[in-house]
PDB file of N, CA and C in Angstrom:
ATOM      1  N   UNK Z  86     -31.183  -9.843 -35.832  1.00 63.00           N
ATOM      2  CA  UNK Z  86     -30.778  -8.502 -35.480  1.00 63.00           C
ATOM      3  C   UNK Z  86     -30.920  -8.323 -33.970  1.00 63.00           C
ATOM      4  N   UNK Z  87     -29.984  -7.610 -33.364  1.00 69.00           N
ATOM      5  CA  UNK Z  87     -29.977  -7.392 -31.922  1.00 69.00           C
ATOM      6  C   UNK Z  87     -30.837  -6.176 -31.602  1.00 69.00           C
ATOM      7  N   UNK Z  88     -31.736  -6.354 -30.624  1.00 83.00           N
ATOM      8  CA  UNK Z  88     -32.559  -5.195 -30.258  1.00 83.00           C
ATOM      9  C   UNK Z  88     -31.769  -4.253 -29.355  1.00 83.00           C
ATOM     10  N   UNK Z  89     -32.264  -3.066 -29.186  1.00 85.00           N
ATOM     11  CA  UNK Z  89     -31.559  -2.011 -28.452  1.00 85.00           C
ATOM     12  C   UNK Z  89     -31.315  -2.394 -26.993  1.00 85.00           C
ATOM     13  N   UNK Z  90     -32.291  -3.022 -26.351  1.00 86.00           N
ATOM     14  CA  UNK Z  90     -32.146  -3.399 -24.934  1.00 86.00           C
ATOM     15  C   UNK Z  90     -31.037  -4.438 -24.760  1.00 86.00           C
ATOM     16  N   UNK Z  91     -30.994  -5.426 -25.645  1.00 85.00           N
ATOM     17  CA  UNK Z  91     -29.937  -6.440 -25.588  1.00 85.00           C
ATOM     18  C   UNK Z  91     -28.576  -5.783 -25.797  1.00 85.00           C
ATOM     19  N   UNK Z  92     -28.512  -4.862 -26.747  1.00 81.00           N
ATOM     20  CA  UNK Z  92     -27.266  -4.144 -27.019  1.00 81.00           C
ATOM     21  C   UNK Z  92     -26.799  -3.372 -25.788  1.00 81.00           C
ATOM     22  N   UNK Z  93     -27.717  -2.704 -25.108  1.00 85.00           N
ATOM     23  CA  UNK Z  93     -27.368  -1.930 -23.914  1.00 85.00           C
ATOM     24  C   UNK Z  93     -26.827  -2.841 -22.820  1.00 85.00           C
ATOM     25  N   UNK Z  94     -27.507  -3.963 -22.594  1.00 84.00           N
ATOM     26  CA  UNK Z  94     -27.073  -4.905 -21.551  1.00 84.00           C
ATOM     27  C   UNK Z  94     -25.682  -5.445 -21.881  1.00 84.00           C
ATOM     28  N   UNK Z  95     -25.488  -5.866 -23.133  1.00 83.00           N
ATOM     29  CA  UNK Z  95     -24.200  -6.411 -23.550  1.00 83.00           C
ATOM     30  C   UNK Z  95     -23.112  -5.346 -23.422  1.00 83.00           C
ATOM     31  N   UNK Z  96     -23.410  -4.140 -23.865  1.00 83.00           N
ATOM     32  CA  UNK Z  96     -22.446  -3.045 -23.814  1.00 83.00           C
ATOM     33  C   UNK Z  96     -22.041  -2.744 -22.373  1.00 83.00           C
ATOM     34  N   UNK Z  97     -23.001  -2.693 -21.456  1.00 86.00           N
ATOM     35  CA  UNK Z  97     -22.704  -2.436 -20.045  1.00 86.00           C
ATOM     36  C   UNK Z  97     -21.852  -3.553 -19.453  1.00 86.00           C
ATOM     37  N   UNK Z  98     -22.159  -4.795 -19.820  1.00 86.00           N
ATOM     38  CA  UNK Z  98     -21.395  -5.929 -19.294  1.00 86.00           C
ATOM     39  C   UNK Z  98     -19.951  -5.884 -19.784  1.00 86.00           C
ATOM     40  N   UNK Z  99     -19.774  -5.621 -21.069  1.00 87.00           N
ATOM     41  CA  UNK Z  99     -18.424  -5.571 -21.631  1.00 87.00           C
ATOM     42  C   UNK Z  99     -17.644  -4.398 -21.045  1.00 87.00           C
ATOM     43  N   UNK Z 100     -18.264  -3.237 -21.001  1.00 86.00           N
ATOM     44  CA  UNK Z 100     -17.576  -2.078 -20.429  1.00 86.00           C
ATOM     45  C   UNK Z 100     -17.247  -2.304 -18.959  1.00 86.00           C
ATOM     46  N   UNK Z 101     -18.157  -2.936 -18.240  1.00 86.00           N
ATOM     47  CA  UNK Z 101     -17.899  -3.245 -16.833  1.00 86.00           C
ATOM     48  C   UNK Z 101     -16.696  -4.152 -16.675  1.00 86.00           C
ATOM     49  N   UNK Z 102     -16.600  -5.169 -17.540  1.00 87.00           N
ATOM     50  CA  UNK Z 102     -15.470  -6.093 -17.481  1.00 87.00           C
ATOM     51  C   UNK Z 102     -14.165  -5.382 -17.826  1.00 87.00           C
ATOM     52  N   UNK Z 103     -14.213  -4.515 -18.826  1.00 86.00           N
ATOM     53  CA  UNK Z 103     -13.013  -3.771 -19.218  1.00 86.00           C
ATOM     54  C   UNK Z 103     -12.567  -2.857 -18.081  1.00 86.00           C
ATOM     55  N   UNK Z 104     -13.511  -2.145 -17.501  1.00 85.00           N
ATOM     56  CA  UNK Z 104     -13.185  -1.239 -16.392  1.00 85.00           C
ATOM     57  C   UNK Z 104     -12.649  -2.020 -15.205  1.00 85.00           C
ATOM     58  N   UNK Z 105     -13.282  -3.149 -14.884  1.00 87.00           N
ATOM     59  CA  UNK Z 105     -12.821  -3.975 -13.769  1.00 87.00           C
ATOM     60  C   UNK Z 105     -11.405  -4.482 -14.027  1.00 87.00           C
ATOM     61  N   UNK Z 106     -11.138  -4.922 -15.242  1.00 86.00           N
ATOM     62  CA  UNK Z 106      -9.797  -5.398 -15.596  1.00 86.00           C
ATOM     63  C   UNK Z 106      -8.755  -4.310 -15.449  1.00 86.00           C
ATOM     64  N   UNK Z 107      -9.106  -3.117 -15.879  1.00 87.00           N
ATOM     65  CA  UNK Z 107      -8.163  -1.998 -15.756  1.00 87.00           C
ATOM     66  C   UNK Z 107      -7.937  -1.635 -14.299  1.00 87.00           C
ATOM     67  N   UNK Z 108      -8.986  -1.693 -13.496  1.00 86.00           N
ATOM     68  CA  UNK Z 108      -8.830  -1.391 -12.070  1.00 86.00           C
ATOM     69  C   UNK Z 108      -7.913  -2.409 -11.412  1.00 86.00           C
ATOM     70  N   UNK Z 109      -8.067  -3.692 -11.778  1.00 87.00           N
ATOM     71  CA  UNK Z 109      -7.202  -4.725 -11.213  1.00 87.00           C
ATOM     72  C   UNK Z 109      -5.756  -4.504 -11.637  1.00 87.00           C
ATOM     73  N   UNK Z 110      -5.556  -4.093 -12.893  1.00 88.00           N
ATOM     74  CA  UNK Z 110      -4.203  -3.821 -13.382  1.00 88.00           C
ATOM     75  C   UNK Z 110      -3.577  -2.669 -12.611  1.00 88.00           C
ATOM     76  N   UNK Z 111      -4.344  -1.613 -12.407  1.00 85.00           N
ATOM     77  CA  UNK Z 111      -3.838  -0.456 -11.664  1.00 85.00           C
ATOM     78  C   UNK Z 111      -3.523  -0.848 -10.229  1.00 85.00           C
ATOM     79  N   UNK Z 112      -4.393  -1.657  -9.616  1.00 87.00           N
ATOM     80  CA  UNK Z 112      -4.158  -2.112  -8.248  1.00 87.00           C
ATOM     81  C   UNK Z 112      -2.880  -2.942  -8.181  1.00 87.00           C
ATOM     82  N   UNK Z 113      -2.698  -3.853  -9.124  1.00 89.00           N
ATOM     83  CA  UNK Z 113      -1.493  -4.687  -9.142  1.00 89.00           C
ATOM     84  C   UNK Z 113      -0.249  -3.836  -9.340  1.00 89.00           C
ATOM     85  N   UNK Z 114      -0.323  -2.886 -10.255  1.00 87.00           N
ATOM     86  CA  UNK Z 114       0.811  -2.008 -10.506  1.00 87.00           C
ATOM     87  C   UNK Z 114       1.140  -1.181  -9.271  1.00 87.00           C
ATOM     88  N   UNK Z 115       0.113  -0.701  -8.603  1.00 88.00           N
ATOM     89  CA  UNK Z 115       0.313   0.083  -7.383  1.00 88.00           C
ATOM     90  C   UNK Z 115       0.994  -0.759  -6.314  1.00 88.00           C
ATOM     91  N   UNK Z 116       0.563  -2.009  -6.167  1.00 91.00           N
ATOM     92  CA  UNK Z 116       1.167  -2.893  -5.169  1.00 91.00           C
ATOM     93  C   UNK Z 116       2.637  -3.154  -5.493  1.00 91.00           C
ATOM     94  N   UNK Z 117       2.947  -3.368  -6.762  1.00 90.00           N
ATOM     95  CA  UNK Z 117       4.334  -3.615  -7.169  1.00 90.00           C
ATOM     96  C   UNK Z 117       5.196  -2.387  -6.888  1.00 90.00           C
ATOM     97  N   UNK Z 118       4.696  -1.213  -7.270  1.00 90.00           N
ATOM     98  CA  UNK Z 118       5.456   0.015  -7.027  1.00 90.00           C
ATOM     99  C   UNK Z 118       5.651   0.265  -5.536  1.00 90.00           C
ATOM    100  N   UNK Z 119       4.629  -0.026  -4.733  1.00 92.00           N
ATOM    101  CA  UNK Z 119       4.744   0.133  -3.287  1.00 92.00           C
ATOM    102  C   UNK Z 119       5.816  -0.797  -2.731  1.00 92.00           C
ATOM    103  N   UNK Z 120       5.826  -2.048  -3.203  1.00 92.00           N
ATOM    104  CA  UNK Z 120       6.840  -3.007  -2.752  1.00 92.00           C
ATOM    105  C   UNK Z 120       8.244  -2.550  -3.141  1.00 92.00           C
ATOM    106  N   UNK Z 121       8.378  -2.016  -4.353  1.00 91.00           N
ATOM    107  CA  UNK Z 121       9.687  -1.514  -4.792  1.00 91.00           C
ATOM    108  C   UNK Z 121      10.134  -0.367  -3.895  1.00 91.00           C
ATOM    109  N   UNK Z 122       9.210   0.529  -3.577  1.00 91.00           N
ATOM    110  CA  UNK Z 122       9.542   1.661  -2.701  1.00 91.00           C
ATOM    111  C   UNK Z 122       9.962   1.181  -1.315  1.00 91.00           C
ATOM    112  N   UNK Z 123       9.257   0.179  -0.783  1.00 92.00           N
ATOM    113  CA  UNK Z 123       9.623  -0.354   0.535  1.00 92.00           C
ATOM    114  C   UNK Z 123      11.017  -0.965   0.493  1.00 92.00           C
ATOM    115  N   UNK Z 124      11.316  -1.713  -0.575  1.00 91.00           N
ATOM    116  CA  UNK Z 124      12.632  -2.332  -0.691  1.00 91.00           C
ATOM    117  C   UNK Z 124      13.721  -1.270  -0.804  1.00 91.00           C
ATOM    118  N   UNK Z 125      13.472  -0.230  -1.604  1.00 92.00           N
ATOM    119  CA  UNK Z 125      14.455   0.845  -1.763  1.00 92.00           C
ATOM    120  C   UNK Z 125      14.655   1.590  -0.446  1.00 92.00           C
ATOM    121  N   UNK Z 126      13.567   1.817   0.264  1.00 92.00           N
ATOM    122  CA  UNK Z 126      13.647   2.493   1.558  1.00 92.00           C
ATOM    123  C   UNK Z 126      14.474   1.666   2.540  1.00 92.00           C
ATOM    124  N   UNK Z 127      14.248   0.358   2.560  1.00 90.00           N
ATOM    125  CA  UNK Z 127      15.011  -0.526   3.443  1.00 90.00           C
ATOM    126  C   UNK Z 127      16.486  -0.530   3.042  1.00 90.00           C
ATOM    127  N   UNK Z 128      16.740  -0.544   1.747  1.00 88.00           N
ATOM    128  CA  UNK Z 128      18.121  -0.526   1.252  1.00 88.00           C
ATOM    129  C   UNK Z 128      18.819   0.769   1.662  1.00 88.00           C
ATOM    130  N   UNK Z 129      18.137   1.892   1.492  1.00 90.00           N
ATOM    131  CA  UNK Z 129      18.718   3.186   1.873  1.00 90.00           C
ATOM    132  C   UNK Z 129      18.960   3.247   3.380  1.00 90.00           C
ATOM    133  N   UNK Z 130      18.032   2.684   4.158  1.00 89.00           N
ATOM    134  CA  UNK Z 130      18.198   2.652   5.615  1.00 89.00           C
ATOM    135  C   UNK Z 130      19.404   1.827   6.020  1.00 89.00           C
ATOM    136  N   UNK Z 131      19.565   0.661   5.391  1.00 88.00           N
ATOM    137  CA  UNK Z 131      20.702  -0.201   5.694  1.00 88.00           C
ATOM    138  C   UNK Z 131      22.009   0.475   5.290  1.00 88.00           C
ATOM    139  N   UNK Z 132      21.985   1.151   4.156  1.00 89.00           N
ATOM    140  CA  UNK Z 132      23.181   1.862   3.689  1.00 89.00           C
ATOM    141  C   UNK Z 132      23.559   2.977   4.663  1.00 89.00           C
ATOM    142  N   UNK Z 133      22.565   3.700   5.163  1.00 88.00           N
ATOM    143  CA  UNK Z 133      22.820   4.781   6.124  1.00 88.00           C
ATOM    144  C   UNK Z 133      23.408   4.228   7.413  1.00 88.00           C
ATOM    145  N   UNK Z 134      22.910   3.086   7.863  1.00 88.00           N
ATOM    146  CA  UNK Z 134      23.432   2.458   9.083  1.00 88.00           C
ATOM    147  C   UNK Z 134      24.886   2.046   8.868  1.00 88.00           C
ATOM    148  N   UNK Z 135      25.190   1.458   7.713  1.00 89.00           N
ATOM    149  CA  UNK Z 135      26.569   1.059   7.419  1.00 89.00           C
ATOM    150  C   UNK Z 135      27.499   2.268   7.384  1.00 89.00           C
ATOM    151  N   UNK Z 136      27.033   3.354   6.761  1.00 89.00           N
ATOM    152  CA  UNK Z 136      27.859   4.563   6.691  1.00 89.00           C
ATOM    153  C   UNK Z 136      28.089   5.147   8.086  1.00 89.00           C
ATOM    154  N   UNK Z 137      27.063   5.125   8.915  1.00 89.00           N
ATOM    155  CA  UNK Z 137      27.202   5.629  10.286  1.00 89.00           C
ATOM    156  C   UNK Z 137      28.182   4.776  11.077  1.00 89.00           C
ATOM    157  N   UNK Z 138      28.084   3.469  10.912  1.00 88.00           N
ATOM    158  CA  UNK Z 138      28.992   2.564  11.613  1.00 88.00           C
ATOM    159  C   UNK Z 138      30.428   2.794  11.152  1.00 88.00           C
ATOM    160  N   UNK Z 139      30.621   3.013   9.865  1.00 88.00           N
ATOM    161  CA  UNK Z 139      31.963   3.267   9.343  1.00 88.00           C
ATOM    162  C   UNK Z 139      32.507   4.588   9.881  1.00 88.00           C
ATOM    163  N   UNK Z 140      31.660   5.593   9.983  1.00 89.00           N
ATOM    164  CA  UNK Z 140      32.072   6.894  10.527  1.00 89.00           C
ATOM    165  C   UNK Z 140      32.480   6.759  11.984  1.00 89.00           C
ATOM    166  N   UNK Z 141      31.689   6.037  12.762  1.00 87.00           N
ATOM    167  CA  UNK Z 141      32.000   5.827  14.179  1.00 87.00           C
ATOM    168  C   UNK Z 141      33.299   5.050  14.311  1.00 87.00           C
ATOM    169  N   UNK Z 142      33.465   4.009  13.500  1.00 86.00           N
ATOM    170  CA  UNK Z 142      34.689   3.202  13.559  1.00 86.00           C
ATOM    171  C   UNK Z 142      35.909   4.050  13.210  1.00 86.00           C
ATOM    172  N   UNK Z 143      35.778   4.923  12.224  1.00 85.00           N
ATOM    173  CA  UNK Z 143      36.898   5.789  11.830  1.00 85.00           C
ATOM    174  C   UNK Z 143      37.251   6.754  12.952  1.00 85.00           C
ATOM    175  N   UNK Z 144      36.250   7.276  13.643  1.00 84.00           N
ATOM    176  CA  UNK Z 144      36.504   8.208  14.750  1.00 84.00           C
ATOM    177  C   UNK Z 144      37.144   7.493  15.931  1.00 84.00           C
ATOM    178  N   UNK Z 145      36.743   6.256  16.166  1.00 85.00           N
ATOM    179  CA  UNK Z 145      37.306   5.483  17.272  1.00 85.00           C
ATOM    180  C   UNK Z 145      38.779   5.187  17.002  1.00 85.00           C
ATOM    181  N   UNK Z 146      39.126   4.935  15.753  1.00 78.00           N
ATOM    182  CA  UNK Z 146      40.511   4.618  15.396  1.00 78.00           C
ATOM    183  C   UNK Z 146      41.427   5.823  15.527  1.00 78.00           C
ATOM    184  N   UNK Z 147      40.877   7.040  15.465  1.00 69.00           N
ATOM    185  CA  UNK Z 147      41.709   8.254  15.547  1.00 69.00           C
ATOM    186  C   UNK Z 147      42.298   8.346  16.876  1.00 69.00           C
TER     187      UNK Z 147
END
């Protein structure tokens, strides 16, 4: 039979590992979402530059 002190130590260790694992998952997810946002921001910036260049080219042709 497991005594109460052993149970407490084991419980704290397991809960600590679970919490640590979840924190790592959240950190990884946050990093992925941040990277996606950076890529989308860069894409939108490039698209805006292309649209501006097309507008300038159209005005020059007039």
